[in-house]
Coordinates of C-alpha atoms and ligand atoms in Angstrom, one line a residue:
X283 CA 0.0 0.0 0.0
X284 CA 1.5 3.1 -1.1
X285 CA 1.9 6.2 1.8
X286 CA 1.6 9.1 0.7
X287 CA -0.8 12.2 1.5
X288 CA -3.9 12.9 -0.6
X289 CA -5.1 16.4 -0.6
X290 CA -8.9 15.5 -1.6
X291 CA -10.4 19.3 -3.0
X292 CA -14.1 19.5 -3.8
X293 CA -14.7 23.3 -5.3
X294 CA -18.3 24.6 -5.7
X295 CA -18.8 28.0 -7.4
X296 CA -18.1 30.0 -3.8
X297 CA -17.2 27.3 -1.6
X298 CA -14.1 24.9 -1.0
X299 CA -14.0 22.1 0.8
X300 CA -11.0 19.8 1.5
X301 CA -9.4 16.8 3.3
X302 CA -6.0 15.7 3.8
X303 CA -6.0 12.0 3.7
X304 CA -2.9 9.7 4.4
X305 CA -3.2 6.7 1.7
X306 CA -1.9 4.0 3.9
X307 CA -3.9 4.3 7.3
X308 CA -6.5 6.0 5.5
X309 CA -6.9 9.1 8.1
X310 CA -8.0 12.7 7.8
X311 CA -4.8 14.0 8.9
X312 CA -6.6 18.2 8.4
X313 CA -10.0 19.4 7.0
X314 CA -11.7 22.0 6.0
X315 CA -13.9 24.4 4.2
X316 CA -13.5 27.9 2.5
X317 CA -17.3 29.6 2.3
X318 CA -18.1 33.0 0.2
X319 CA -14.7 32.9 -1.8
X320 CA -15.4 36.2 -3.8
X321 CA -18.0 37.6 -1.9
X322 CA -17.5 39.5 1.0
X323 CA -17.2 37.9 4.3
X324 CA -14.9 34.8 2.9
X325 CA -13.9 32.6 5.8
X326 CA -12.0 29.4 6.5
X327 CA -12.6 26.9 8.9
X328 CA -9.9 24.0 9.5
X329 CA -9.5 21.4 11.7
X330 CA -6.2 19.5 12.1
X331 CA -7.0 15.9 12.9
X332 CA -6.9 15.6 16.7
X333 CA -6.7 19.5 17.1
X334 CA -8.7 22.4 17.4
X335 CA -11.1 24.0 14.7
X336 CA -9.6 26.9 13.8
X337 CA -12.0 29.8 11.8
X338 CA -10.4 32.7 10.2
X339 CA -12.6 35.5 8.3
X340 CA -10.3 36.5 5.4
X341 CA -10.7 38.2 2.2
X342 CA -10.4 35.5 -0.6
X343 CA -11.4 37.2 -3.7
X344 CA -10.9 34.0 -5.7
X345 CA -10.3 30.0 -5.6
X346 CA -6.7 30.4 -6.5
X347 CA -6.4 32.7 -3.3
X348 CA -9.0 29.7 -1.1
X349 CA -6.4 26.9 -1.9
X350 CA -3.5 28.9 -1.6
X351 CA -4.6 29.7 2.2
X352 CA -5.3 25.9 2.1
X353 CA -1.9 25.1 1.3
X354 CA -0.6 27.9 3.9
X355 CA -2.9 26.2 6.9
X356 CA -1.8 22.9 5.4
X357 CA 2.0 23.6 6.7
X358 CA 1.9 26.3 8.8
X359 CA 4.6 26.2 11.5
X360 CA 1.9 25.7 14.6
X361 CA -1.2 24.2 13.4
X362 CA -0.4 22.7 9.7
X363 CA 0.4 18.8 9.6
X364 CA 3.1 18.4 6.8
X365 CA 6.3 20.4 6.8
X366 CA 5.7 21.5 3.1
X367 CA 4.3 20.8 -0.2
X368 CA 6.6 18.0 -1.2
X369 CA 4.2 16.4 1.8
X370 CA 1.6 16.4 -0.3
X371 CA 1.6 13.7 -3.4
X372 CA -1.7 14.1 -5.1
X373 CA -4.7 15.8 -5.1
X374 CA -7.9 14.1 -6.1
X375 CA -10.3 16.4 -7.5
X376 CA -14.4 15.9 -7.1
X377 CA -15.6 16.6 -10.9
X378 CA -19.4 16.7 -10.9
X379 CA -20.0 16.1 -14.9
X380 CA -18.2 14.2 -17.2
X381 CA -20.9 13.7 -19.7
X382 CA -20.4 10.4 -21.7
X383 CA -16.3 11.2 -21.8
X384 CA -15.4 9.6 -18.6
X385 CA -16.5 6.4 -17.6
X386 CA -13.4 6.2 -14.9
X387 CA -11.3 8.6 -12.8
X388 CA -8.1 9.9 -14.2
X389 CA -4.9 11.7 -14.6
X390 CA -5.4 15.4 -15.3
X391 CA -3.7 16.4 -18.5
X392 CA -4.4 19.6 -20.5
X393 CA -6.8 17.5 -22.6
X394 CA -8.7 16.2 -19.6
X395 CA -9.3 19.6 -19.0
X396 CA -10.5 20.5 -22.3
X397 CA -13.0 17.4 -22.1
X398 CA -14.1 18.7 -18.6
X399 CA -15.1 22.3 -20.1
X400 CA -16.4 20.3 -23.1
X401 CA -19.2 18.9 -20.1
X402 CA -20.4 22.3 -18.9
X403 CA -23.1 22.7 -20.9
X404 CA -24.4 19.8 -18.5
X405 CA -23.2 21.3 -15.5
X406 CA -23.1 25.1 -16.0
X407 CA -22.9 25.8 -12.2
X408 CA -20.3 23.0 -11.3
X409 CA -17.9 22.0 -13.6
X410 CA -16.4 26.2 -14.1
X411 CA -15.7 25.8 -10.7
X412 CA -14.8 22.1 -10.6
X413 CA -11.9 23.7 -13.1
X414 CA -10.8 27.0 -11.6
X415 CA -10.1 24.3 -8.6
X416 CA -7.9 22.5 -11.1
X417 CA -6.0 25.9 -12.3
X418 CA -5.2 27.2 -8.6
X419 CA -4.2 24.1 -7.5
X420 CA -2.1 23.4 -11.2
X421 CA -0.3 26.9 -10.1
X422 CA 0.5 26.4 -6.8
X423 CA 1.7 22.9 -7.0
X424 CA 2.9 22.5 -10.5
X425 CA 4.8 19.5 -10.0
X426 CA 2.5 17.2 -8.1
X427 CA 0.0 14.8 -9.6
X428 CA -3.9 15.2 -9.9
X429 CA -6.9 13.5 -10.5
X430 CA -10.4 13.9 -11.5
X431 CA -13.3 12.3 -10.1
X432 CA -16.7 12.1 -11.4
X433 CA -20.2 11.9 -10.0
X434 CA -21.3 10.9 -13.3
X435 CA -18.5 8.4 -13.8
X436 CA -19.9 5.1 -11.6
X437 CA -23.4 5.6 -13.3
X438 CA -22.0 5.2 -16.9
X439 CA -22.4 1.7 -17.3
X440 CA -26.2 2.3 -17.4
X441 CA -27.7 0.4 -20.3
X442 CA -29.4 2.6 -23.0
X443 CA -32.5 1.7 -22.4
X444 CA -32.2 3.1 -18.9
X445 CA -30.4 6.4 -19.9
X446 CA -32.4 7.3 -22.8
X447 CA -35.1 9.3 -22.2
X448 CA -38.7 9.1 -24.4
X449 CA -37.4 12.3 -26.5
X450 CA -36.8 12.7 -30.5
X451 CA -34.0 10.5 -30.3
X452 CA -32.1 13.9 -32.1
X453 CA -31.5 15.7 -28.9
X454 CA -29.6 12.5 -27.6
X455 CA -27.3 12.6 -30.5
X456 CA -26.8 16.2 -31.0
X457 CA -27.2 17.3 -27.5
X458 CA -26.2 14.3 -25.3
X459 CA -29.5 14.6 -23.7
X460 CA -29.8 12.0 -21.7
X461 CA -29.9 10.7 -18.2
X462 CA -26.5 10.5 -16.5
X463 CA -26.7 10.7 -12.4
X464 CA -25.0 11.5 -10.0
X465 CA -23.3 10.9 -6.1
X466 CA -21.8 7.9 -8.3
X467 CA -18.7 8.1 -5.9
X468 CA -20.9 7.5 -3.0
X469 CA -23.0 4.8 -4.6
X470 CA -20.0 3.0 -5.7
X471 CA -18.3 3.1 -2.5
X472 CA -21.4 2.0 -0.2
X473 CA -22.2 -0.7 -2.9
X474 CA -18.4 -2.5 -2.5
X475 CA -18.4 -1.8 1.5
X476 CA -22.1 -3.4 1.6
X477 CA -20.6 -6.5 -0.5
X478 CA -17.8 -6.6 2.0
X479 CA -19.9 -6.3 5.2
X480 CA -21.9 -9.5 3.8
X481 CA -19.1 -11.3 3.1
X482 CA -20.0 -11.5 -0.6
X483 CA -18.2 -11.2 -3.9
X484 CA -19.8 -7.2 -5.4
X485 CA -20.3 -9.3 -8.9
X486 CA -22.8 -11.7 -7.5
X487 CA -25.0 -8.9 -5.6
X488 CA -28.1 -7.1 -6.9
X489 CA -27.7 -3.8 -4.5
X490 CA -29.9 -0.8 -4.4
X491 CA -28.4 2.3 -2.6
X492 CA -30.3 4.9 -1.3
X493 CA -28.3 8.3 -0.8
X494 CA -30.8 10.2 1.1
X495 CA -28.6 13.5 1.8
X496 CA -29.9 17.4 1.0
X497 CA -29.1 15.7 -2.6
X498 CA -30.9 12.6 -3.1
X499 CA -30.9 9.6 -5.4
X500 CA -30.8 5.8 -5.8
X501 CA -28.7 3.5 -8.0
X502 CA -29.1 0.2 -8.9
X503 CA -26.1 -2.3 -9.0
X504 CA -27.0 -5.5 -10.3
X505 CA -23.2 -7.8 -10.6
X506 CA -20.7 -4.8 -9.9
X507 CA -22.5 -2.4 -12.2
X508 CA -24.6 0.6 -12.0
X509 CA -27.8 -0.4 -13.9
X510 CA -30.1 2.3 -13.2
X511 CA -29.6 5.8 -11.4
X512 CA -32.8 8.5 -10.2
X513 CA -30.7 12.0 -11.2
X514 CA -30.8 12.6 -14.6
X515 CA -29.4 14.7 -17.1
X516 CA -29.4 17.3 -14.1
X517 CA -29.7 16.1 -10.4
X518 CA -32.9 17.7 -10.4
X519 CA -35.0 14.3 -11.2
X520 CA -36.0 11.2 -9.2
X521 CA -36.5 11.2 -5.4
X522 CA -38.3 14.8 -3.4
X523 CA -34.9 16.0 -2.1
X524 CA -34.2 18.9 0.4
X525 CA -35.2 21.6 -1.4
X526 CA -35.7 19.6 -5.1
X527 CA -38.8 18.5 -6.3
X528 CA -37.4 15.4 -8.3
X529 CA -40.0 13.4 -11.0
X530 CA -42.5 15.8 -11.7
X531 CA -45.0 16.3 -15.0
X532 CA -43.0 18.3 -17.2
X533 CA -46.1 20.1 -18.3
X534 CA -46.2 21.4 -14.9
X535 CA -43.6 23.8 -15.8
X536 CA -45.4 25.9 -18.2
X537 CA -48.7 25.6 -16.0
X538 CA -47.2 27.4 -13.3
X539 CA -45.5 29.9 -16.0
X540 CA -48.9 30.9 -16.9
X541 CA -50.4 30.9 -13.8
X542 CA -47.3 32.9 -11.7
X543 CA -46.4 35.3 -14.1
X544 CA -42.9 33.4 -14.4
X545 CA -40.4 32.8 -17.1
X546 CA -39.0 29.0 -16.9
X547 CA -35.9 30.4 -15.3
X548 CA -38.0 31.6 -12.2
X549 CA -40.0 28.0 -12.2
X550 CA -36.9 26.2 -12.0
X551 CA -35.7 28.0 -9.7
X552 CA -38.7 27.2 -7.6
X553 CA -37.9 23.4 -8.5
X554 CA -34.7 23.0 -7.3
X555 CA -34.7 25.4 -4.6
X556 CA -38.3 25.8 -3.1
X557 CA -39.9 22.5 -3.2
X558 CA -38.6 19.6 -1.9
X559 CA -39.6 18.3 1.9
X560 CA -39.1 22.2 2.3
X561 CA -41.5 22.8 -0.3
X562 CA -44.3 20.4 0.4
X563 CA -43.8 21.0 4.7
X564 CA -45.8 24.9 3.9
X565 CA -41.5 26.0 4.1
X566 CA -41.1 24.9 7.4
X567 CA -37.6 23.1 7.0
X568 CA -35.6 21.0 4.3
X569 CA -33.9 19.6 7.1
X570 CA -35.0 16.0 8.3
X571 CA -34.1 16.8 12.0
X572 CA -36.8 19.4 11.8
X573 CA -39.6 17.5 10.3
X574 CA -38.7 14.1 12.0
X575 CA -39.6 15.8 15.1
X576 CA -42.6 17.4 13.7
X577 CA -44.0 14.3 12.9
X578 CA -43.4 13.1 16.2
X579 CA -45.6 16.2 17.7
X580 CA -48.5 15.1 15.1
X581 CA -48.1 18.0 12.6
X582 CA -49.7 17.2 9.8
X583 CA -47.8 19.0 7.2
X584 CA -44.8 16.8 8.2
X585 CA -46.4 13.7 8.4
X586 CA -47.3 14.3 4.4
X587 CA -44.1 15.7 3.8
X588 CA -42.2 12.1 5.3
X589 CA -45.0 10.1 4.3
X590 CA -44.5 11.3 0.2
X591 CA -40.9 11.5 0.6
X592 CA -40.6 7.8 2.2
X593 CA -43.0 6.8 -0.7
X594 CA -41.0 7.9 -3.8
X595 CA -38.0 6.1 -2.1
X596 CA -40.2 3.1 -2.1
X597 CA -41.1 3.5 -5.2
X598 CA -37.9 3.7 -7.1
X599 CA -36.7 0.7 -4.8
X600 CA -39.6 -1.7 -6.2
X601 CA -38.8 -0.3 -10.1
X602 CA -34.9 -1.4 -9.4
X603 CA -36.2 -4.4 -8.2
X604 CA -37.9 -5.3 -11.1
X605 CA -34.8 -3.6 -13.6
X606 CA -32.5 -5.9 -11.9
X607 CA -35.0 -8.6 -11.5
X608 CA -34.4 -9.0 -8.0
X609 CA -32.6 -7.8 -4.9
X610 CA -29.9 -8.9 -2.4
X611 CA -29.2 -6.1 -0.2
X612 CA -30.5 -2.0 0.2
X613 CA -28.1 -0.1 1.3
X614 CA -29.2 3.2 3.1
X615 CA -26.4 6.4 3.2
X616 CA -25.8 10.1 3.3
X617 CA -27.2 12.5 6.3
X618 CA -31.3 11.2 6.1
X619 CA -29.9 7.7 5.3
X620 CA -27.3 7.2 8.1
X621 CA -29.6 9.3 10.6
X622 CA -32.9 8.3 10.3
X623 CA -34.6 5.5 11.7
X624 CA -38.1 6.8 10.9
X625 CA -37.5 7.2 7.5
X626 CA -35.7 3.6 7.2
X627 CA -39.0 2.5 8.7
X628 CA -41.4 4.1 6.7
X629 CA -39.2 3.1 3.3
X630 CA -39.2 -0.9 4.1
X631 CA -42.8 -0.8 5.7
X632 CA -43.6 -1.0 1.8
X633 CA -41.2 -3.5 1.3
X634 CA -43.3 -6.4 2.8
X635 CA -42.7 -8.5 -0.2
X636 CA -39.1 -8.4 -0.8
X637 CA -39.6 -10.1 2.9
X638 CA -38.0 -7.4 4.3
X639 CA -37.8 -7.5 8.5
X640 CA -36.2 -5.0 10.2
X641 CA -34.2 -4.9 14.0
X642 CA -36.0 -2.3 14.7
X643 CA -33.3 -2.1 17.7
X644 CA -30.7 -2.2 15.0
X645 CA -32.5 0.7 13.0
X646 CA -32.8 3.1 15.7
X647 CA -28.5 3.5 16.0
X648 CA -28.0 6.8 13.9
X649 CA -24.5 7.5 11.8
X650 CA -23.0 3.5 12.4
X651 CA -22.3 1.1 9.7
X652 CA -24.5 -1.7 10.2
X653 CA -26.8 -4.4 9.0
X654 CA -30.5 -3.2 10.5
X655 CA -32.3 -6.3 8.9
X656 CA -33.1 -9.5 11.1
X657 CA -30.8 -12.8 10.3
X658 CA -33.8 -14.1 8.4
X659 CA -34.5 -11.5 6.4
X660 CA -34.5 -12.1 2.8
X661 CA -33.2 -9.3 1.5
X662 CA -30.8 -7.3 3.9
X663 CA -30.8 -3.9 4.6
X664 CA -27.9 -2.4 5.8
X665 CA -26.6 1.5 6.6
X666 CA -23.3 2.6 5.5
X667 CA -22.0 5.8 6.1
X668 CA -21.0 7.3 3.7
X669 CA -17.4 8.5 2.7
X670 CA -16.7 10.3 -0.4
X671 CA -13.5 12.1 0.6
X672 CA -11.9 8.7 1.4
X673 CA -13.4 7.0 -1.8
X674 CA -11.9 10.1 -4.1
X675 CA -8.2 9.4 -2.1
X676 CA -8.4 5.9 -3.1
X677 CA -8.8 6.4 -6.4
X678 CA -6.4 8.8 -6.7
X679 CA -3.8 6.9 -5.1
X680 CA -4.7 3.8 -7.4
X681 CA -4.0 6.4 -10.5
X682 CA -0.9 8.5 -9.1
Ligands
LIG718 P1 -25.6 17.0 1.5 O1 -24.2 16.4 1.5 O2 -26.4 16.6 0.3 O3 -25.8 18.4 1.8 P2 -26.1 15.3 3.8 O4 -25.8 14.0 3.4 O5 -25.2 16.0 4.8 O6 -26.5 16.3 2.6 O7 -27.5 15.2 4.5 C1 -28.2 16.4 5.1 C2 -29.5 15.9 5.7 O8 -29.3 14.9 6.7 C3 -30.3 17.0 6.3 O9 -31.7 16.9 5.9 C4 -30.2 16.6 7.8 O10 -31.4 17.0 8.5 C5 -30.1 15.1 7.8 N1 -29.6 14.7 9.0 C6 -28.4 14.9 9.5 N2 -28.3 14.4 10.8 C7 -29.5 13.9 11.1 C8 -30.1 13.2 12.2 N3 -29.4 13.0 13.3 N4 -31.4 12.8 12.1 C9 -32.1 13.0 11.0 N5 -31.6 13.6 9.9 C10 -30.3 14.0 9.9

């Protein structure tokens, strides 16, 4: 096993987040996150592993300045962790589209960046900034070797008849529209760690994983392959998310044009940022925390809201069912997935005939890796946390 340090950067249009992971023990040695880069107010928060967090408010006016303050916490004299940049020997890059280009993570050449820019028609907000994170680090650490992830990459074996959408076949060919996915890092890392918690071999497993985070969607892996995926061409489809309104009647869009005084700009705005649990609880909250307890004080706008979320969860679970024509194991993840036994609940209480049984004193641990089905369940259900930084490390390490 190689030992080296893994700088792990995942760069949205004003935010930064990264992890410093060792490759051999596979520990966050520092972490952090830069918020409001270029707007005013930019701050840093960054945590050595086994130290204090440390926040700093400090003017970044751009990503190149975020990682270079990075790379200054990084090996500062009293609270960094390596003694310079030499410490570092790759940096593994969170890409969130790479349209049909990439169906694996790798090196970042010149070209690879050109094929990333290529993609952001698909992902106008993401993959500019996925890229300036590329530049700044590219100049401040010329020398060192760096890899690009993708969300979309795990999802790519998808057969076409699962990607293709009922559209003038046309727009697939000129456009590329088309359904991709996404969270593919996480799906692929919770499907191998569920194969390994059973003791099985991943290419003899039919898995459904359910990433139920402020982001939502399922995947199903039938024999070590992504067959089927809820995000689409935009992560805007499938499952109600946080503030997303996932499958909806296309047709509703120019409805509520009409009827609002809206262009399609403004609706979709309202789709991916006002609907959702947040949407459907009257605005109350698009955090689970807040309407789990709501349920449990009888409101009824958050019993609908858990009740229609739980039941487009279900849903998609019994159509990957049938895609993969059966089903070993349903993995729950990500923050609602790892933290919420009412939600695991009201999922497989529709589940009856996969002969689904549940510990219920299993279920009720929050955040722990762990199968929550009884022995005699038939298929198992299991929750795995999570852990895209250390999945992204890996397979930058494998690459570097
Ligand atoms: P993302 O990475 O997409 O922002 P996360 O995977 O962090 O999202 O998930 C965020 C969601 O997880 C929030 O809705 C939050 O309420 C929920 N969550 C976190 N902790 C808990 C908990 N203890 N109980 C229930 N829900 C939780």
């Amino acid at each position: 096993m190689k030992d080296i340090n893994v700088l792990v950067i995942n760069c949205g249009s004003s935010s930064l987040k990264f992890q410093l992971i060792n490759s051999k023990t596979e520990k966050v040695i520092a972490k952090g996150i830069c918020e409001r880069i270029g707007i005013e107010g930019s701050q840093m928060a960054y945590t050595p592993a086994g130290g204090e967090k440390i926040e700093k408010i400090f003017p970044m006016k751009d990503h190149t300045q975020a990682i270079k303050l990075v790379l200054d916490a990084l090996t500062d004299a009293e609270h960094g962790v390596v003694k310079n940049l030499d410490e570092i020997g790759a940096v593994g890059h969170r890409i969130v589209h790479g349209g049909e280009k990439f169906a694996t993570s790798t090196i970042i050449t010149e070209d690879v960046m050109a094929a990333i820019e290529e993609c952001n028609d698909l992902a106008p907000l993401h993959n500019p900034a996925n890229l300036i994170g590329i530049r700044a680090c590219k100049e401040l650490m010329p020398s060192t070797p760096m890899v690009a992830v993708f969300d979309t990459a795990f999802h790519q074996t998808m057969p076409e008849e699962a990607y293709l959408y009922g559209l003038p076949y046309h727009y697939y060919e000129d456009y590329k529209v088309r359904r991709y996915g996404f969270h593919g890092t996480s799906h692929s890392y919770v499907s191998h760690r569920a194969a390994e918690l059973l003791g099985q071999n991943y290419e003899d497993l039919k898995i459904i994983v359910c990433h139920l985070g402020n982001g939502a969607s399922v995947s199903a892996v039938k024999h070590g392959k992504c067959v089927d995926t809820s995000m689409g061409l935009t992560p805007l489809e499938g499952l109600i998310m946080g503030t997303r309104c996932g499958d909806i009647d296309p047709a509703i869009i120019e409805f509520l044009c009409n009827k609002e005084g809206k262009d399609v700009h403004q609706i979709l705005t309202v789709l991916n940022k006002e609907s959702g649990v947040y949407g459907l609880s009257g605005d109350f909250s698009s955090d689970f925390r807040d309407l789990e307890k709501a349920y449990h004080e009888g409101e009824a706008f958050a019993i609908r809201t858990m009740h229609t979320f739980a039941y487009r969860v279900a849903k998609y679970i019994g159509a990957y069912t049938a895609a993969m024509n059966g089903v070993d194991a349903i993995c729950f993840t990500a923050g609602v997935g790892e933290n919420g036994p009412l939600v695991r609940t009201m999922i497989t209480s529709y589940l009856g005939y996969l002969g689904i049984a549940l510990d219920e004193e299993e279920n009720v641990k929050r955040g722990v890796e762990n199968i929550i089905s009884t022995p005699d369940s038939r298929t198992k259900v299991l929750v795995i946390p999570t852990n895209e930084e250390l999945a992204i490390a890996r397979e930058t390490v494998a690459l570097v």
